[in-house]
Short mmCIF file of N, CA and C in Angstrom, two decimals:
data_model
loop_
_atom_site.label_atom_id
_atom_site.label_comp_id
_atom_site.label_asym_id
_atom_site.label_seq_id
_atom_site.Cartn_x
_atom_site.Cartn_y
_atom_site.Cartn_z
N PRO D 15 4.81 -5.19 -4.86
CA PRO D 15 4.48 -5.64 -3.61
C PRO D 15 5.62 -6.06 -2.63
N ALA D 16 6.68 -6.27 -3.12
CA ALA D 16 7.81 -6.51 -2.09
C ALA D 16 8.36 -5.30 -1.61
N ASP D 17 8.05 -4.16 -2.19
CA ASP D 17 8.46 -2.79 -1.66
C ASP D 17 7.54 -2.19 -0.56
N PHE D 18 6.35 -2.81 -0.47
CA PHE D 18 5.39 -2.17 0.29
C PHE D 18 5.88 -1.90 1.75
N PRO D 19 6.46 -2.83 2.57
CA PRO D 19 6.84 -2.56 3.80
C PRO D 19 7.71 -1.28 3.95
N ALA D 20 8.75 -1.19 2.94
CA ALA D 20 9.57 0.13 3.00
C ALA D 20 8.69 1.33 2.57
N MET D 21 7.84 1.16 1.65
CA MET D 21 7.05 2.28 1.43
C MET D 21 6.13 2.80 2.43
N ALA D 22 5.58 1.81 3.31
CA ALA D 22 4.75 2.09 4.34
C ALA D 22 5.57 2.86 5.37
N ARG D 23 6.77 2.57 5.62
CA ARG D 23 7.83 3.19 6.46
C ARG D 23 7.98 4.66 6.16
N LEU D 24 8.17 4.86 4.68
CA LEU D 24 8.29 6.24 4.17
C LEU D 24 7.18 7.10 4.56
N TRP D 25 5.84 6.46 4.40
CA TRP D 25 4.77 7.20 4.68
C TRP D 25 4.70 7.69 6.10
N ALA D 26 4.97 6.84 7.04
CA ALA D 26 5.01 7.01 8.47
C ALA D 26 6.06 7.89 9.00
N ASP D 27 7.22 7.57 8.54
CA ASP D 27 8.48 8.06 9.24
C ASP D 27 8.91 9.33 8.51
N GLU D 28 8.81 9.39 7.14
CA GLU D 28 9.26 10.64 6.40
C GLU D 28 8.24 11.59 5.95
N ALA D 29 7.06 11.08 5.60
CA ALA D 29 6.06 12.10 5.29
C ALA D 29 5.18 12.45 6.46
N GLY D 30 5.13 11.69 7.58
CA GLY D 30 4.27 11.86 8.59
C GLY D 30 2.82 11.71 8.39
N TRP D 31 2.43 10.91 7.40
CA TRP D 31 1.13 10.57 7.06
C TRP D 31 0.29 9.58 7.69
N GLY D 32 1.12 8.85 8.74
CA GLY D 32 0.46 7.87 9.49
C GLY D 32 0.64 6.51 8.85
N GLU D 33 -0.18 5.50 9.39
CA GLU D 33 -0.09 4.16 8.87
C GLU D 33 -0.63 4.03 7.49
N LEU D 34 0.24 3.35 6.64
CA LEU D 34 -0.30 3.08 5.30
C LEU D 34 -0.58 1.47 5.31
N THR D 35 -1.82 1.01 5.29
CA THR D 35 -2.02 -0.42 5.25
C THR D 35 -2.21 -0.89 3.71
N PRO D 36 -2.06 -2.21 3.66
CA PRO D 36 -2.15 -2.71 2.24
C PRO D 36 -3.49 -2.51 1.65
N GLU D 37 -4.56 -2.56 2.49
CA GLU D 37 -5.87 -2.27 2.01
C GLU D 37 -6.08 -0.84 1.44
N THR D 38 -5.51 0.05 2.35
CA THR D 38 -5.57 1.75 1.82
C THR D 38 -4.81 1.71 0.56
N TRP D 39 -3.57 1.05 0.46
CA TRP D 39 -2.84 1.09 -0.74
C TRP D 39 -3.74 0.60 -1.93
N ARG D 40 -4.23 -0.49 -1.71
CA ARG D 40 -5.12 -1.08 -2.80
C ARG D 40 -6.28 -0.07 -3.12
N ARG D 41 -6.95 0.34 -2.24
CA ARG D 41 -8.18 1.22 -2.66
C ARG D 41 -7.67 2.55 -3.22
N TRP D 42 -6.62 3.13 -2.72
CA TRP D 42 -6.16 4.35 -3.33
C TRP D 42 -5.44 4.30 -4.60
N PHE D 43 -4.65 3.30 -4.75
CA PHE D 43 -3.68 3.33 -5.89
C PHE D 43 -3.84 2.12 -6.88
N GLU D 44 -4.52 1.20 -6.47
CA GLU D 44 -4.70 -0.01 -7.43
C GLU D 44 -6.11 -0.12 -8.08
N GLU D 45 -7.08 0.42 -7.41
CA GLU D 45 -8.44 0.27 -7.90
C GLU D 45 -8.98 1.81 -8.30
N THR D 46 -8.41 2.52 -9.04
CA THR D 46 -8.80 3.80 -9.49
C THR D 46 -9.78 3.61 -10.61
N PRO D 47 -10.43 4.60 -10.91
CA PRO D 47 -11.44 4.52 -12.06
C PRO D 47 -10.76 4.24 -13.35
N TYR D 48 -9.47 4.58 -13.60
CA TYR D 48 -8.89 4.47 -14.92
C TYR D 48 -7.60 3.46 -14.80
N GLY D 49 -7.61 2.71 -13.78
CA GLY D 49 -6.60 1.66 -13.71
C GLY D 49 -5.64 1.89 -12.61
N PRO D 50 -4.71 1.00 -12.41
CA PRO D 50 -3.78 1.06 -11.28
C PRO D 50 -2.81 2.18 -11.50
N CYS D 51 -2.23 2.80 -10.52
CA CYS D 51 -1.34 3.85 -10.58
C CYS D 51 0.08 3.37 -10.85
N PRO D 52 0.77 3.94 -11.90
CA PRO D 52 2.18 3.75 -11.86
C PRO D 52 2.87 4.18 -10.69
N VAL D 53 3.69 3.48 -10.23
CA VAL D 53 4.50 3.95 -8.94
C VAL D 53 6.05 3.85 -9.24
N PHE D 54 6.72 4.94 -9.11
CA PHE D 54 8.16 4.95 -9.14
C PHE D 54 8.76 4.92 -7.78
N VAL D 55 9.71 4.04 -7.80
CA VAL D 55 10.36 3.76 -6.33
C VAL D 55 11.77 4.26 -6.48
N ALA D 56 12.41 5.13 -5.61
CA ALA D 56 13.81 5.56 -5.66
C ALA D 56 14.60 4.52 -4.76
N VAL D 57 15.46 3.84 -5.33
CA VAL D 57 16.37 2.75 -4.52
C VAL D 57 17.75 3.22 -4.45
N ALA D 58 18.25 3.23 -3.19
CA ALA D 58 19.69 3.63 -3.09
C ALA D 58 20.67 2.45 -3.50
N ASP D 59 22.01 2.83 -3.64
CA ASP D 59 22.88 1.82 -4.05
C ASP D 59 22.80 0.52 -3.25
N GLY D 60 22.57 0.65 -1.90
CA GLY D 60 22.50 -0.64 -1.03
C GLY D 60 21.22 -1.31 -1.19
N GLY D 61 20.23 -0.93 -1.96
CA GLY D 61 19.02 -1.56 -2.19
C GLY D 61 17.82 -1.00 -1.39
N ASP D 62 18.14 -0.09 -0.42
CA ASP D 62 17.04 0.48 0.41
C ASP D 62 16.16 1.38 -0.44
N VAL D 63 14.91 1.30 -0.24
CA VAL D 63 13.88 2.17 -0.83
C VAL D 63 13.96 3.48 -0.03
N VAL D 64 14.27 4.51 -0.83
CA VAL D 64 14.47 6.03 -0.23
C VAL D 64 13.42 7.03 -0.71
N GLY D 65 12.66 6.59 -1.68
CA GLY D 65 11.67 7.58 -2.06
C GLY D 65 10.57 6.91 -2.97
N GLN D 66 9.51 7.58 -3.32
CA GLN D 66 8.47 7.26 -4.10
C GLN D 66 7.66 8.28 -4.81
N MET D 67 7.01 8.09 -5.89
CA MET D 67 6.18 9.07 -6.48
C MET D 67 5.12 8.07 -7.20
N VAL D 68 3.90 8.66 -7.00
CA VAL D 68 2.76 8.00 -7.48
C VAL D 68 2.03 8.84 -8.65
N PHE D 69 1.73 8.19 -9.76
CA PHE D 69 1.07 8.87 -10.75
C PHE D 69 -0.34 8.25 -11.01
N THR D 70 -1.36 8.93 -10.79
CA THR D 70 -2.77 8.58 -10.76
C THR D 70 -3.42 8.76 -12.25
N PRO D 71 -3.77 7.66 -12.83
CA PRO D 71 -4.39 7.74 -14.23
C PRO D 71 -5.68 8.68 -14.10
N ALA D 72 -5.82 9.49 -15.14
CA ALA D 72 -7.09 10.35 -15.19
C ALA D 72 -7.35 10.56 -16.64
N VAL D 73 -8.46 11.34 -17.00
CA VAL D 73 -8.82 11.57 -18.29
C VAL D 73 -9.04 13.17 -18.15
N VAL D 74 -8.53 13.81 -19.22
CA VAL D 74 -8.79 15.40 -19.32
C VAL D 74 -9.36 15.74 -20.58
N GLN D 75 -10.09 16.79 -20.59
CA GLN D 75 -10.50 17.14 -22.05
C GLN D 75 -9.83 18.34 -22.42
N ALA D 76 -9.40 18.26 -23.74
CA ALA D 76 -8.66 19.47 -24.40
C ALA D 76 -9.15 19.35 -25.94
N GLY D 77 -9.52 20.59 -26.38
CA GLY D 77 -9.97 20.63 -27.78
C GLY D 77 -11.12 19.73 -28.13
N GLY D 78 -11.99 19.47 -27.22
CA GLY D 78 -13.16 18.58 -27.37
C GLY D 78 -12.80 17.04 -27.38
N ARG D 79 -11.63 16.80 -27.02
CA ARG D 79 -11.21 15.30 -26.96
C ARG D 79 -10.92 14.96 -25.55
N ASP D 80 -11.20 13.80 -25.16
CA ASP D 80 -10.72 13.11 -23.92
C ASP D 80 -9.18 12.61 -24.17
N LEU D 81 -8.33 12.87 -23.30
CA LEU D 81 -6.93 12.49 -23.29
C LEU D 81 -6.69 11.82 -22.02
N ARG D 82 -5.76 10.82 -22.21
CA ARG D 82 -5.29 10.09 -21.07
C ARG D 82 -4.34 10.96 -20.39
N ALA D 83 -4.20 10.96 -19.00
CA ALA D 83 -3.27 11.82 -18.30
C ALA D 83 -2.84 11.17 -17.05
N LEU D 84 -1.85 11.74 -16.34
CA LEU D 84 -1.40 11.21 -15.08
C LEU D 84 -1.29 12.48 -14.26
N ARG D 85 -1.83 12.11 -12.85
CA ARG D 85 -1.77 13.27 -11.78
C ARG D 85 -0.64 12.75 -10.88
N MET D 86 0.37 13.53 -10.56
CA MET D 86 1.43 13.20 -9.73
C MET D 86 0.81 13.41 -8.29
N SER D 87 1.21 12.42 -7.35
CA SER D 87 0.79 12.55 -5.94
C SER D 87 1.85 11.72 -5.15
N ALA D 88 1.69 11.99 -3.82
CA ALA D 88 2.50 11.20 -2.91
C ALA D 88 4.12 11.21 -3.11
N PRO D 89 4.65 12.40 -3.34
CA PRO D 89 5.96 12.41 -3.37
C PRO D 89 6.76 12.19 -2.08
N ILE D 90 7.60 11.40 -1.94
CA ILE D 90 8.33 11.10 -0.58
C ILE D 90 9.71 10.89 -0.86
N LEU D 91 10.72 11.61 -0.21
CA LEU D 91 12.01 11.35 -0.30
C LEU D 91 12.62 11.24 1.17
N ARG D 92 13.38 10.23 1.36
CA ARG D 92 13.90 10.12 2.86
C ARG D 92 14.77 11.28 3.12
N ARG D 93 14.62 11.80 4.44
CA ARG D 93 15.31 13.02 4.83
C ARG D 93 16.76 13.06 4.45
N ASP D 94 17.46 11.90 4.76
CA ASP D 94 18.88 11.98 4.45
C ASP D 94 19.38 12.02 2.97
N TYR D 95 18.32 11.94 2.04
CA TYR D 95 18.64 12.15 0.77
C TYR D 95 18.01 13.39 0.09
N ARG D 96 17.52 14.30 0.93
CA ARG D 96 17.26 15.70 0.50
C ARG D 96 18.22 16.67 0.74
N SER D 97 17.99 17.75 -0.21
CA SER D 97 18.95 18.83 -0.13
C SER D 97 18.20 20.15 0.24
N SER D 98 18.72 21.17 0.66
CA SER D 98 18.01 22.35 1.03
C SER D 98 17.93 23.11 -0.32
N SER D 99 18.50 22.79 -1.22
CA SER D 99 18.52 23.44 -2.57
C SER D 99 18.80 22.63 -3.72
N ILE D 100 18.07 22.93 -4.83
CA ILE D 100 18.35 22.06 -6.03
C ILE D 100 19.40 22.54 -6.89
N ARG D 101 19.79 23.78 -6.62
CA ARG D 101 20.84 24.55 -7.25
C ARG D 101 22.30 23.99 -7.26
N GLY D 102 22.54 23.08 -6.21
CA GLY D 102 23.86 22.38 -6.10
C GLY D 102 23.77 21.15 -6.86
N LEU D 103 22.69 20.71 -7.48
CA LEU D 103 22.73 19.43 -8.17
C LEU D 103 23.18 19.66 -9.55
N SER D 104 23.93 18.57 -10.09
CA SER D 104 24.33 18.64 -11.45
C SER D 104 23.49 17.83 -12.41
#
């Protein structure tokens, strides 16, 4: 919850997805049919939130069985932390 204001700025400023309200966040990511979404937050050395990734719980069927799964969504990384190529990363 303490990271919400920074994450809302990421949505508006970095992703261009517009305003993210606490109510929208709650409906989309906390009240899913299979429980709340795990959310990973990228934090810079200075403590600024610079990225996020949301994983939505789901159930998939494989081999006649229901299996728990996560669907990745809402990846955001602040522009000044992006690279034009991942080849230069070690």
